XYZ file of C-alpha atoms in Angstrom:
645
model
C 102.256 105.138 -92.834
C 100.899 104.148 -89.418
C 103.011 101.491 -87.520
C 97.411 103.481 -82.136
C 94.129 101.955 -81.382
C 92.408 100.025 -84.131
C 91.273 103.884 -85.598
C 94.743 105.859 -85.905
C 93.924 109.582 -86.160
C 96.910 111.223 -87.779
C 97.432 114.659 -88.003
C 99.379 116.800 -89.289
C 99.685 120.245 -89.959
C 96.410 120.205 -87.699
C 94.588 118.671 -89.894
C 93.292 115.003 -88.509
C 91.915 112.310 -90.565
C 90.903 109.053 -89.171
C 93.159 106.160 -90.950
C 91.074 103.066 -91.634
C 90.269 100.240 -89.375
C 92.943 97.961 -88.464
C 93.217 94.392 -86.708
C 94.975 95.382 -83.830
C 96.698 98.126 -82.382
C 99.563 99.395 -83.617
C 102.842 100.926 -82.233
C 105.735 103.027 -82.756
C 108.510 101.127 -85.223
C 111.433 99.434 -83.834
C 114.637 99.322 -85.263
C 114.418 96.394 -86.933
C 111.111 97.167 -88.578
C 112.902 100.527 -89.620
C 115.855 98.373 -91.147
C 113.551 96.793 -93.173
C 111.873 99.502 -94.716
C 115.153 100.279 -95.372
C 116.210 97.267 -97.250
C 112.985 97.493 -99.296
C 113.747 101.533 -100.190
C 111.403 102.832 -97.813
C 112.766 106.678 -96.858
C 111.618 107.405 -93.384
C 111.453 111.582 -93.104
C 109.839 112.159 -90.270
C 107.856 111.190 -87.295
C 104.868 113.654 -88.090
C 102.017 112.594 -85.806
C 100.950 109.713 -82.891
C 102.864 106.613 -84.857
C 102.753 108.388 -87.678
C 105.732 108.480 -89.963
C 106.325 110.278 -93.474
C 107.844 107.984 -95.857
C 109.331 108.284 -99.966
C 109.010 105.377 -101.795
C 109.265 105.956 -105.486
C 107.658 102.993 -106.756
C 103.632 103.203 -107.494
C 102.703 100.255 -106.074
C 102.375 100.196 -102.254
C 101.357 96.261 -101.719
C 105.080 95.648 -100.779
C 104.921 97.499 -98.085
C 101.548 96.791 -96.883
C 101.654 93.491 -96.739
C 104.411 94.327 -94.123
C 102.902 92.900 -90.184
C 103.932 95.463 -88.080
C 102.492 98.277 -91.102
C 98.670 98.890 -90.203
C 98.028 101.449 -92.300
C 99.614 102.947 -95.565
C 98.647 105.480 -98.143
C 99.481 108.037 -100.342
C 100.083 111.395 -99.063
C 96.643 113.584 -98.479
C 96.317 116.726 -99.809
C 93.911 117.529 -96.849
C 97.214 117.586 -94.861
C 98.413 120.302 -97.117
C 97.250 123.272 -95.960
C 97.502 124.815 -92.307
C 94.594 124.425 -90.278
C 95.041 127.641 -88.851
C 94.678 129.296 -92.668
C 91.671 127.363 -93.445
C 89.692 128.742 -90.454
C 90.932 132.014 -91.017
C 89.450 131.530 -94.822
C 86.226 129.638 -93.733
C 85.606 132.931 -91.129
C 85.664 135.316 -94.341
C 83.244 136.600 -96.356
C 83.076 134.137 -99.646
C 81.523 136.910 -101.693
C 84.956 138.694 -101.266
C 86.972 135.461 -101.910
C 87.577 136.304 -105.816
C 88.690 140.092 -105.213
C 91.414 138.973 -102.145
C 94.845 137.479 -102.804
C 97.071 136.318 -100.063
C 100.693 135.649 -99.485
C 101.699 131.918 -98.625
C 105.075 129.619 -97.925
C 104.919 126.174 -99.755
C 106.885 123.733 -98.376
C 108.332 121.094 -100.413
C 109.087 118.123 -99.688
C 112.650 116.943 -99.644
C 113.700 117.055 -103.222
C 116.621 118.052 -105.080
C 117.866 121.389 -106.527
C 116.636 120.179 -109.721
C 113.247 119.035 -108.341
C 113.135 122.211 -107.306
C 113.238 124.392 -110.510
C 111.004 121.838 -112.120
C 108.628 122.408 -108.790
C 108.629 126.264 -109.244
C 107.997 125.585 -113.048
C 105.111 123.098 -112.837
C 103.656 125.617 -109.549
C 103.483 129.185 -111.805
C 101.789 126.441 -114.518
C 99.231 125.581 -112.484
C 98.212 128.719 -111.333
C 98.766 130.864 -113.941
C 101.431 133.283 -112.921
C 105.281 133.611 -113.754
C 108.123 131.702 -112.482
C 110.163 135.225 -111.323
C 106.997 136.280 -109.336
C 107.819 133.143 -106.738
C 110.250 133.774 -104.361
C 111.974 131.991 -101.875
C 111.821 132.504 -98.380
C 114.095 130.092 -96.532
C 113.946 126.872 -97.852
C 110.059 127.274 -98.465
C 108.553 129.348 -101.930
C 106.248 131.902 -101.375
C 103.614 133.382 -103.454
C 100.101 135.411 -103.452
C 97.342 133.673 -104.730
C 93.501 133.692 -104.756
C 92.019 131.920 -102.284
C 90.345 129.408 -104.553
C 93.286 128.330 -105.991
C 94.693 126.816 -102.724
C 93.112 123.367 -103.745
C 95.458 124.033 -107.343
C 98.751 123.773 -104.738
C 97.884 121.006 -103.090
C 97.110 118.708 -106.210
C 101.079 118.845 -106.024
C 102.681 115.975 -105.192
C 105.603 118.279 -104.638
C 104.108 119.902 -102.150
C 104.201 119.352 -98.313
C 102.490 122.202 -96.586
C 101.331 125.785 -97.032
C 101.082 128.246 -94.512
C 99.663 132.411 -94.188
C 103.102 133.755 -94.732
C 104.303 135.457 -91.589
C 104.407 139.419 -90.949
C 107.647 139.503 -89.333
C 109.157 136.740 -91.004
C 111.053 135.528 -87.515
C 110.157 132.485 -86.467
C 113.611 131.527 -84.905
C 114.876 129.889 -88.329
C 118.675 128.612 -87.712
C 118.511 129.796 -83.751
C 118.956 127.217 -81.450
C 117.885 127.538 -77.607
C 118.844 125.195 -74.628
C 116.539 124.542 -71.713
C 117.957 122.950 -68.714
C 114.956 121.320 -67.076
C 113.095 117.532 -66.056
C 113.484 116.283 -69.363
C 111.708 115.563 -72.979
C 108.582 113.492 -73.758
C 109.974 109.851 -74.182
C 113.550 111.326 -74.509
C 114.089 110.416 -78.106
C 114.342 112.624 -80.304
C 113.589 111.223 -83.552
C 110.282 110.430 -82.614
C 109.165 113.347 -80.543
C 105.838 114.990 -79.034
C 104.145 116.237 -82.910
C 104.847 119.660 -81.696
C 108.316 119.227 -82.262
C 109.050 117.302 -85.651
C 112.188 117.896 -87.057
C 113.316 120.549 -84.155
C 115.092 118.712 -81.457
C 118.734 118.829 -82.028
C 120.088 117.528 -78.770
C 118.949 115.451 -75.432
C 121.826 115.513 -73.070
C 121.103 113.572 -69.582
C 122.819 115.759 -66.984
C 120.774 114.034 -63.498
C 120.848 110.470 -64.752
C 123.997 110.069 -66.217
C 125.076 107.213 -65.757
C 121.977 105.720 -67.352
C 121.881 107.954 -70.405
C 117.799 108.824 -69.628
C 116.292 112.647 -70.709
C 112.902 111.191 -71.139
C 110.550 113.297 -68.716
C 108.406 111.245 -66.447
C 107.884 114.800 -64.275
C 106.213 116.822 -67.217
C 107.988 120.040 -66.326
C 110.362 120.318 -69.074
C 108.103 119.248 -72.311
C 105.581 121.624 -71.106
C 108.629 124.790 -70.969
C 109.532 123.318 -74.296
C 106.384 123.579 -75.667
C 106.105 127.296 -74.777
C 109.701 128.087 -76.687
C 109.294 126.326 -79.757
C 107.010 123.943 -79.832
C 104.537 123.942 -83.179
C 100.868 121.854 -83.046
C 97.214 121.484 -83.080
C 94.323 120.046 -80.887
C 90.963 119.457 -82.218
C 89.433 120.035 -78.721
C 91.891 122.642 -77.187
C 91.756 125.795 -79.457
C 93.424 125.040 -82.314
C 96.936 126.011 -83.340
C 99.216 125.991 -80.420
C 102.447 127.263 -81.031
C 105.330 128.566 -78.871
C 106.813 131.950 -79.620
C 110.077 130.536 -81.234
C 108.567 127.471 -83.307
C 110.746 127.078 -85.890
C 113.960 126.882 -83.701
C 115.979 124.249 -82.447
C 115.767 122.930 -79.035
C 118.821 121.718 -76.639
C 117.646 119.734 -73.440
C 119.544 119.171 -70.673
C 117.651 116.763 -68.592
C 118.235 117.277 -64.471
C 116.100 114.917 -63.781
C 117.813 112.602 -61.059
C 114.045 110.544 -59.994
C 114.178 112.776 -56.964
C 114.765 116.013 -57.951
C 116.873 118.360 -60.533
C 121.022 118.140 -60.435
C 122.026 121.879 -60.344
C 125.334 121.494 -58.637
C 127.437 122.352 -61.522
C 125.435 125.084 -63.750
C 129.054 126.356 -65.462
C 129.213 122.990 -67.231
C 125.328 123.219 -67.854
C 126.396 127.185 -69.781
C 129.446 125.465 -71.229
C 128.023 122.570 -72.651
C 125.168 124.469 -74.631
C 127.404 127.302 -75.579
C 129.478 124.825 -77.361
C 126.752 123.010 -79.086
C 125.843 126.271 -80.950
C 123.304 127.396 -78.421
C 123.368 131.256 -77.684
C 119.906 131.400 -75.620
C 119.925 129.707 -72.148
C 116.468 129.135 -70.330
C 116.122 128.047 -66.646
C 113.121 127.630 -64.759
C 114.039 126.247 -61.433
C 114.999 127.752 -58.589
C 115.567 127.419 -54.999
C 112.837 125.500 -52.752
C 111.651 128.342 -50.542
C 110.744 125.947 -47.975
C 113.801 124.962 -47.743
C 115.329 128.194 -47.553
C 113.454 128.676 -44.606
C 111.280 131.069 -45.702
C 113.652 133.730 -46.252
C 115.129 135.907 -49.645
C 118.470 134.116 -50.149
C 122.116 136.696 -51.107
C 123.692 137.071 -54.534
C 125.890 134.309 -54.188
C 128.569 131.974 -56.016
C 125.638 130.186 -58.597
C 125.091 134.313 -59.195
C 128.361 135.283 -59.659
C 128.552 132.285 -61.907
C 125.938 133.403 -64.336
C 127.718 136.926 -64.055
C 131.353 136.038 -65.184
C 129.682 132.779 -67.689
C 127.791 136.254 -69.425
C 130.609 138.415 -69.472
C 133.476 136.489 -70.691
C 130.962 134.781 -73.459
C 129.074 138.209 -74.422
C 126.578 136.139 -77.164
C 125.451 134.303 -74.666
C 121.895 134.848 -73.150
C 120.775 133.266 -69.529
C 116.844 133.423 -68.536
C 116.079 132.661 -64.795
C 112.577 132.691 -63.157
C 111.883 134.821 -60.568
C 110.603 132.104 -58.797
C 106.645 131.615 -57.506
C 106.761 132.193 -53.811
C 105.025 135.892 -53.809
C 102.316 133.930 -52.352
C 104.490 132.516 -49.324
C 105.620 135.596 -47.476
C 104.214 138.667 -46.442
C 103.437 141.346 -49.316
C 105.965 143.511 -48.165
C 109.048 141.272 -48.645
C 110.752 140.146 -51.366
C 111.910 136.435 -52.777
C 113.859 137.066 -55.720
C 117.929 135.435 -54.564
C 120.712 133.243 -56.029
C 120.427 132.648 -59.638
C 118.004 134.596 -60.129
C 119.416 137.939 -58.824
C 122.386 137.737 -60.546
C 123.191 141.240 -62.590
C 122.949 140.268 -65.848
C 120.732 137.196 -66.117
C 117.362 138.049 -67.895
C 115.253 137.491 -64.581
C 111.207 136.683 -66.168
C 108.012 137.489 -63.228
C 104.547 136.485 -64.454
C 101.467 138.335 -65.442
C 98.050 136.704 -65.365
C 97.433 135.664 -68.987
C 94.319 136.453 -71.527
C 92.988 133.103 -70.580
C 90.582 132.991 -67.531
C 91.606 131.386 -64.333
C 90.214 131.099 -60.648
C 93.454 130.502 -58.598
C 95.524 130.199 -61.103
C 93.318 127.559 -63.227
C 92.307 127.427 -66.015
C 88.064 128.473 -65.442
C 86.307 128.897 -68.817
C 83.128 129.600 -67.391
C 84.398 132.812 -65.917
C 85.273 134.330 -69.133
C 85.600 137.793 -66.998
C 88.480 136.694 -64.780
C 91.561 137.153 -66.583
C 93.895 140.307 -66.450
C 96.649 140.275 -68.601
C 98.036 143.476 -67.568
C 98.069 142.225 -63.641
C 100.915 140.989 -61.638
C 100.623 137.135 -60.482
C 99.743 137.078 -57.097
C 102.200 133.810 -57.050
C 105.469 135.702 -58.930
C 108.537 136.388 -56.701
C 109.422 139.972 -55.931
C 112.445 142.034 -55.329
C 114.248 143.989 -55.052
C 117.355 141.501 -54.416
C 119.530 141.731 -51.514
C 121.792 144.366 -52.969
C 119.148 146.799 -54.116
C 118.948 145.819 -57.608
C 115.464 145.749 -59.149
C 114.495 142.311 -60.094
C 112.453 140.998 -61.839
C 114.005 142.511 -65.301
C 110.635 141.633 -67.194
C 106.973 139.917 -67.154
C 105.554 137.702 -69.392
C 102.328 135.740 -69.131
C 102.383 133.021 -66.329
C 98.799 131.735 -65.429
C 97.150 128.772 -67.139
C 99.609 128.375 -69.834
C 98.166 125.310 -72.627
C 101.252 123.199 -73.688
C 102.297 119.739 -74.298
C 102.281 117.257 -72.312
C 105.238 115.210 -71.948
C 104.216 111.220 -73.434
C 105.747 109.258 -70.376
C 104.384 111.659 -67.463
C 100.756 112.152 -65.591
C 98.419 114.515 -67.161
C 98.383 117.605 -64.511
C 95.053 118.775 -63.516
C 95.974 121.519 -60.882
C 95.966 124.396 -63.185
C 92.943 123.285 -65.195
C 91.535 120.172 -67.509
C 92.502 119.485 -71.107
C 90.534 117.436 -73.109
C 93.369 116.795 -75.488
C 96.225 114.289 -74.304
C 99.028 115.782 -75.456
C 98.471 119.153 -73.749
C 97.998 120.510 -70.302
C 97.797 123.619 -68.354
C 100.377 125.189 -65.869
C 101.133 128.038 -64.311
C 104.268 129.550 -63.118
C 107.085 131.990 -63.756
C 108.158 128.580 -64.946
C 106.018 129.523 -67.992
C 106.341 132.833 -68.406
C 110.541 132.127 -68.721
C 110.247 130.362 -71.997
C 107.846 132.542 -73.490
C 110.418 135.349 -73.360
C 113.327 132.985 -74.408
C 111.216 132.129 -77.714
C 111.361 135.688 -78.064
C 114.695 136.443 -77.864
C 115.491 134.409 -80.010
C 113.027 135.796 -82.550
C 114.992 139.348 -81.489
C 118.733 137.424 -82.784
C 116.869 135.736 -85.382
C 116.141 139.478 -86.985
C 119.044 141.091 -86.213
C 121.570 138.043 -88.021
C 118.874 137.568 -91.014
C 119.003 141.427 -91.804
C 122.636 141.220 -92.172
C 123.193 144.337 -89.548
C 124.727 141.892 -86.749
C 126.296 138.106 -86.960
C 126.404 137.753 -83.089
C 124.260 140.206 -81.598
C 125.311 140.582 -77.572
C 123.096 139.334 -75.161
C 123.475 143.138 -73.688
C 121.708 144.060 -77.145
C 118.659 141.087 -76.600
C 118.270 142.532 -73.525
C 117.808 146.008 -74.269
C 115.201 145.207 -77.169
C 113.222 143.210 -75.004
C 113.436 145.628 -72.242
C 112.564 148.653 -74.634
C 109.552 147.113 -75.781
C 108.428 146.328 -72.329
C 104.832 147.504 -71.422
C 103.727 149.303 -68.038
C 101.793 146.763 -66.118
C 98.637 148.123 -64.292
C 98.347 146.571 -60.868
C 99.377 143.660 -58.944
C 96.736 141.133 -57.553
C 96.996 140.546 -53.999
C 100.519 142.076 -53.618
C 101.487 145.671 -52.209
C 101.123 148.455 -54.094
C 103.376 148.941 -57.550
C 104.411 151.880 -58.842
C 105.245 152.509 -62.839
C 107.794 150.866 -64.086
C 110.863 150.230 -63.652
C 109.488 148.411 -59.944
C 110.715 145.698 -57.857
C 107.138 144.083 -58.926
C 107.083 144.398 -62.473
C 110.450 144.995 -63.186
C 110.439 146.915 -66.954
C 106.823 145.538 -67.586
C 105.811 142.790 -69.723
C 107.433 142.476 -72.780
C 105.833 143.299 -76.072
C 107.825 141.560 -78.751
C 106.175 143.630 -82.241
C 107.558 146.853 -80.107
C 110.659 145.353 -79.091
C 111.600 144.270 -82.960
C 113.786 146.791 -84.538
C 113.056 147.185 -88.557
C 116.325 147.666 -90.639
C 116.727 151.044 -92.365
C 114.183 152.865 -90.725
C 115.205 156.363 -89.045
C 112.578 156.324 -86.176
C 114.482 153.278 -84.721
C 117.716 151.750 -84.254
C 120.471 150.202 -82.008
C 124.609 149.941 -81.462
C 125.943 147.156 -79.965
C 129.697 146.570 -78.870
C 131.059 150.745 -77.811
C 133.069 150.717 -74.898
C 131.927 152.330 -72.199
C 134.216 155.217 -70.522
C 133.723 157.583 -68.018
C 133.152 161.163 -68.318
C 131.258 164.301 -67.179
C 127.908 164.944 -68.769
C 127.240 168.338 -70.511
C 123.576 169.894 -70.842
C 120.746 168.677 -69.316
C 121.365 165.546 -67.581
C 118.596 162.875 -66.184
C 119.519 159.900 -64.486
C 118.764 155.891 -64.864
C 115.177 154.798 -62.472
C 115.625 158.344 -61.011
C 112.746 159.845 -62.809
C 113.173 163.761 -62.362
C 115.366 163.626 -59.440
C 118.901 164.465 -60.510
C 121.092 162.158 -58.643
C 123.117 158.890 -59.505
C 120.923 155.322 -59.275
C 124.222 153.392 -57.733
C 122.239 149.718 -56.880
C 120.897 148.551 -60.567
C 122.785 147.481 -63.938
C 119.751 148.135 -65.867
C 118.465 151.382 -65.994
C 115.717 153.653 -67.514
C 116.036 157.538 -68.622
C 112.404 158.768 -69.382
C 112.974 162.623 -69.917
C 109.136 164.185 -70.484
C 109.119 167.433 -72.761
C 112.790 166.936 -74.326
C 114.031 170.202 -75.935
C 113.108 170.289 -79.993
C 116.139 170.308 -81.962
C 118.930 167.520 -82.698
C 120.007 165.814 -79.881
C 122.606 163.905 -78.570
C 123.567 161.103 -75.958
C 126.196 159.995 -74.085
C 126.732 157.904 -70.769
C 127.858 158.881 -67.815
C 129.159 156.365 -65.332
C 129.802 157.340 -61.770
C 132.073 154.620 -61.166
C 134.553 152.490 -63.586
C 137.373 150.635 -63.351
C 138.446 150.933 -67.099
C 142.099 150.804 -66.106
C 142.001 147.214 -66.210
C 138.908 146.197 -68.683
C 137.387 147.362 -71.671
C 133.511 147.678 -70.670
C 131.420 147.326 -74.059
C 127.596 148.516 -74.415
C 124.701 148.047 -76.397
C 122.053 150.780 -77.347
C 118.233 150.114 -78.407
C 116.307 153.162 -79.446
C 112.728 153.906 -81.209
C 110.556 156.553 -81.765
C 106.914 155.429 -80.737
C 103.758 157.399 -81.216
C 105.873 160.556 -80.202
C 107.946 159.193 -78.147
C 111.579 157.675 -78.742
C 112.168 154.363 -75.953
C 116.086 153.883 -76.089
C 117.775 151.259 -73.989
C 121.339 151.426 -73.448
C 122.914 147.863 -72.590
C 126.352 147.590 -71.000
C 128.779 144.562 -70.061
C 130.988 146.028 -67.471
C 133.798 144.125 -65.453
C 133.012 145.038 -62.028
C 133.837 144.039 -58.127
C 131.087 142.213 -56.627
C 130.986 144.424 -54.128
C 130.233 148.765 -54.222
C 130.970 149.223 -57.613
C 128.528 150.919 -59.263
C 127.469 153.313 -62.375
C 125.148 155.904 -63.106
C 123.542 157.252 -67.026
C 123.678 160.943 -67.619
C 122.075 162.176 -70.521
C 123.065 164.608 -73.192
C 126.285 163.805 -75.383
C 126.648 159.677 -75.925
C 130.341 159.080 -76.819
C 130.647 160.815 -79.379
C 127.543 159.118 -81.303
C 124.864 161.761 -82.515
C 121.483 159.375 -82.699
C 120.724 161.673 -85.448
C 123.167 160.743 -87.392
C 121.205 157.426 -88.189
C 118.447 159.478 -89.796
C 117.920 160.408 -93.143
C 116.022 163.644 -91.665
C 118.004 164.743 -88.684
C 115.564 166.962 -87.319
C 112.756 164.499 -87.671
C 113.169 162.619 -84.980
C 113.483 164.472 -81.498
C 112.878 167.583 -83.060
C 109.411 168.132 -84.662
C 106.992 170.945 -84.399
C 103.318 171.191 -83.396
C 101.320 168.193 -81.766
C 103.722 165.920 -83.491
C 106.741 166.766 -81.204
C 108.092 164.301 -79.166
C 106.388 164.067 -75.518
C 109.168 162.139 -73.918
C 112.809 160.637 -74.516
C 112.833 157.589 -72.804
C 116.775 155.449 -72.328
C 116.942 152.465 -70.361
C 120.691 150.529 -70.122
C 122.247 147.309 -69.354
C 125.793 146.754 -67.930
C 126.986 143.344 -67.291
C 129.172 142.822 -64.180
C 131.196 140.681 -63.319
C-alpha cells in the first residue's frame, strides 16, 4: 500500500515495480490515517520502501481500503518482490543449460504468522516442491532449503512467503547484536519509518545535542551514511545493486550529537553508559578533534582517553571504535595526528585504506577504472604513533569513496563523487572505514555467542580476532615510508574478516578468553611483542605481535611474560586468538590489565603460556606446530591485547 509522485516505484528486496498512476502525489501516513487503518483491521508491518508500507488484512476484498483518500495505491503482495535481487542476477549470469543439474541452498522468510501457520507453511512448502518436511530446516526465524533453480517461481506462489535469499556461508549477519553509533543523527529521525536500508533494524534514537527538543533526525548526513556502512541492507537500480553494510541484520542505537552547530561530546561516559545499558556491547565513534583547532599539532592521551580506558576495563563486553582521524594530509609526512580519544590503550583505533572502487582525490572516478589500491594507505588517514609511543592506528579498513545512504532530510554530497540514486552518496573518511570494522565485530560476537563457546565474549577477545586476521598493507600513498606491520601507518593491517572468524571444533584454530594474567620468567626460546628478532621487552604498546619464523617442530607451548604488573592489587584477565594458516599459526593474545597511566608497562615472552598447552585443543597434537616436510609450519605468529586502565 502506497500512501510519491503520481508513479510510486516501490521496492523491495531490490526489486522495483512501478505502482500505477495516481491523481496526485502521495505521502507518508499520519497518525490519524494509521488509526484508521486500524479501526478498519488494517495491520501495518512495516515501512518497506519510499511510502511504502506492508499491510495484513485478512479479508479478500480490498475496495474498503481503497476507497480510503489519503491510500493511492493498494494491492496484493507481488511475488516479483519475493526473491532477492542479488540471487536473481547471480542466476540470470549462469549458464541455463546447467540450471537442471545445480541445486542451491536458500532462507525463506515468512511473513509474520503463527507457530501454527508455521507447521502448516513448512507442510504446504515440501508439497509444492516435492521434498520432505524433515529436509527443511530452520535457520533463525527464516526456513532454509536446497532447491533447483527453476523451482524458485514454486516458493513464491506462496502467499506465506515474504522473501528468499542465497543462504549465507558464514551464517553471521549480526542476528540479535545490537551496535550504537554516536554521530549527527538518522534520516528523518523516526524510526518506524526509516531510510529502506534499515526496515525493521532501528531499535533506538536517543537525542544527546538537541535535547531539549527531542530531534535525532540528521540534516548533516554524517551519521545515516556511518549507519549505512554497519548495518544498513538495500538496493539501487542505478548504483550497483545490492548495497549492504557488513553487519545488516543487526540492530542499530543512535545517539544523535547533533546540536545545529556542531556535535555535543562533552560527556562521552554517559554516551558509553547509556548504550551499555540499552543492550549495546559495540560502540562506534567517528568524530574527533578539529585539527585546526588544535592548532595543527598531535594532541596527549588525556582525560576523554583515560575515559574510554577505565569505561573498557571495568565493563570488559564492551567494545569502543574511534577513527584515527583524516588529517595525514595536514601536516608534514613525518609527524603524526593520532591524540585524545583516539589514542586511548584499548579503544579499537580504525585508519583507512583506499577502497576497490576508483577515485581521483578521494572521489569517486569511474572512468579511471585503474586508480584504486585497496592494499594502499589513505593519503588523508591520521598517523601515529601517539604521544606515549604506542602504535596507533590498531587496524585499516577501506576509507575512500564509500556508497551509502543518504540521510532523507540532508543535501546530497557531491565532494567524494555523484550518485545517480537519491538515497545514496559517496564519502570518504576514516569516518567510513570505522563502521565497516564495527559491522564486523559484531559479526566476530555474533559467532562466538551463536556457537555456544562464549555468552559475552570480551572486547579483549573481538579485538584479537580482528587483529589476527589483519592483512599486511603494501604501501602508503603520499605518506613516508611504512614498514610491515605492526607500523604507526598501518597499524596491524587491514582487517580481513573470513580470516579473522574462528570455526568451532576445528584444531588448526582457536581462542581463550578471560585467564588472568601473572607475571613470570619465560623458559626456552623467548621472542618478544613488535620486536621482531630482537630479544628485548616492547615497554610503549598494549597490543603486541610475536611472529617467530622457523619455530622448532614438535608440541609447543605458550605462556606470557609481563615485564611489569601490579597484580597485588588487580586481577588482569586476557584473551587468546590463534590459527593455523597456510603453514602458519597467527595467535593474538588480548589482555585487560589495571595499570597507572603513567610507566607501567608489559612485555610477551614466548614459550610456556600459563600453564595452557595450545596443543591440548587438538585432536592431533603434533599436527599443528609440528609437521614434517614442506608442510611444516614457516612461522608462529602471537599478537596480544592488554587493557589499561
Amino acid at each position: 500500500m502506497a500512501s510519491g509522485d503520481q508513479r510510486i516505484p516501490i521496492t523491495i528486496n531490490g526489486n522495483t515495480l512501478i505502482a500505477s498512476n495516481t491523481n496526485s502525489p502521495a505521502t507518508p501516513l499520519s497518525g490519524d490515517q494509521k488509526q484508521e487503518l486500524d479501526n478498519s483491521n488494517v495491520q501495518i508491518l512495516e515501512y518497506v520502501s519510499e511510502i511504502t508500507y506492508l499491510c495484513r488484512y485478512e479479508p479478500a476484498d480490498l475496495d474498503q481500503i481503497k476507497a480510503k483518500p489519503f491510500v493511492r495505491h493498494i494491492a496484493e503482495y507481488d511475488s516479483r518482490f519475493k526473491t532477492d535481487s542479488s540471487l536473481k542476477e547471480m542466476l540470470n549470469a549462469s549458464d541455463p543449460s546447467q540450471a537442471s543439474q545445480s541445486t542451491l541452498t536458500v532462507d525463506v522468510e515468512l511473513h509474520q504468522r503463527s507457530d501454527r501457520d508455521l507447521e502448516q507453511t513448512k507442510y504446504d512448502l515440501a508439497e509444492k516442491i516435492g521434498i520432505l518436511e524433515s529436509e527443511i530446516s530452520m535457520n533463525g526465524d527464516n526456513l532454509s532449503i536446497v532447491v533447483e533453480p527453476q523451482q524458485l517461481h514454486l516458493v513464491e506462489s506462496m502467499d506465506s512467503v515474504k522473501s528468499i535469499y542465497e543462504a549465507s556461508e558464514t551464517e553471521y549477519t549480526g542476528n540479535s547484536q545490537v551496535v550504537a553509533i554516536a554521530d549527527t543523527g538518522f534520516d528523518t529521525g523516526t524510526p518506524k519509518e526509516p531510510h529502506s536500508a534499515f526496515t525493521g533494524r532501528v531499535k533506538e534514537l536517543l537525542a544527546v545535542g538537541r535535547r531539549k527538543i527531542d530531534k535525532t533526525d540528521d540534516p548533516h548526513g554524517h551519521g545515516t551514511h556511518v549507519c549505512g556502512s554497519v548495518l544498513g541492507n538495500g538496493y539501487s537500480e542505478t548504483m550497483e545493486g545490492s548495497i549492504k553494510g557488513t553487519t545488516p541484520n543487526a540492530q542499530m542505537i543512535m545517539q544523535s550529537l547533533w546540536t545545529g552547530n556542531g556535535l555535543q561530546t562533552n560527556n562521552i561516559l554517559e554516551l558509553f553508559t547509556t548504550a551499555y545499558e540499552r543492550g549495546a556491547f559495540i560502540h562506534k565513534n567517528s568524530w574527533g578533534p578539529d585539527w585546526n583547532r588544535t592548532g595543527g599539532r598531535q594532541l596527549l592521551y588525556d582525560p576523554n582517553a583515560s575515559t574510554i580506558d577505565k569505561f573498557m576495563f571495568e565493563n570488559p563486553g564492551f567494545l569502543i571504535l574511534f577513527a584515527a582521524g583524516s588529517d595525514g594530509e595536514k601536516a608534514p609526512w613525518e609527524d603524526a595526528q593520532i591524540g585524545s580519544f583516539a589514542s586511548s590503550k584499548n579503544c579499537l583505533t580504525v585508519g583507512a585504506t583506499e577502497s576497490s572502487r576508483p577515485s581521483i582525490k578521494n572521489a569517486f572516478s569511474p572512468s579511471k577504472p585503474e586508480l584504486n589500491d585497496a592494499m594502499a594507505v589513505a593519503s588523508f588517514s591520521s598517523r601515529g604513533p601517539t604521544t606515549q609511543g604506542r602504535i596507533k592506528p590498531d587496524v585499516m579498513a577501506p576509507g575512500t569513496a564509500i556508497l551509502s545512504a543518504r540521510s532523507r532530510v540532508a543535501a546530497m554530497e557531491r565532494r567524494f563523487g555523484t550518485s545517480s540514486d537519491r538515497n545514496w552518496m559517496f564519502y570518504s573518511g576514516t569516518s567510513m572505514a570505522t563502521p565497516l570494522v564495527a559491522g564486523c565485530a559484531a559479526v566476530l560476537r555474533q559467532s562466538l555467542i551463536d556457537t555456544a563457546r562464549s555468552t559475552n565474549p570480551s572486547a579483549a577477545l573481538i579485538k584479537a580476532m580482528l587483529i589476527n586476521g589483519a592483512i599486511d598493507l603494501q604501501g602508503s600513498h603520499g605518506s613516508r615510508h611504512m614498514g610491515a606491520a605492526p607500523d604507526s601507518i598501518q597499524g596491524f593491517g587491514r582487517i580481513d574478516l573470513a580470516n579473522s572468524l574462528i570455526a568451532p571444533n576445528v584444531p588448526t584454530e582457536g581462542f581463550m578468553d578471560g585467564a588472568t594474567l601473572k607475571q613470570g620468567p619465560a623458559e626456552g626460546g623467548r621472542r618478544n611483542g613488535n620486536m621482531g628478532m630482537r630479544d628485548e621487552f616492547n615497554n610503549a604498546n598494549n597490543v603486541e605481535r610475536v611472529v617467530w619464523q622457523n619455530s622448532p617442530s614438535g608440541a609447543m607451548q605458550i605462556f606470557v611474560l609481563c615485564q611489569r604488573t601490579i597484580t597485588l592489587l588487580f586481577d588482569q584477565p586476557y584473551a587468546l586468538a590463534w590459527k593455523l594458516v597456510s603453514n602458519a599459526c597467527q595467535t593474538t593474545l588480548c589482555y585487560w590489565r589495571k595499570m597507572q597511566v603513567f610507566r607501567r608497562y608489559h612485555s610477551l615472552g614466548l614459550g610456556n603460556f600459563m600453564g595452557f598447552n595450545i596443543c591440548d585443543l587438538r585432536a592431533n597434537p603434533t599436527s599443528y606446530f609440528a609437521v614434517t616436510g614442506p608442510q611444516r609450519p614457516s612461522f608462529v605468529a602471537f599478537s596480544h591485547f592488554v587493557a589499561q586502565k
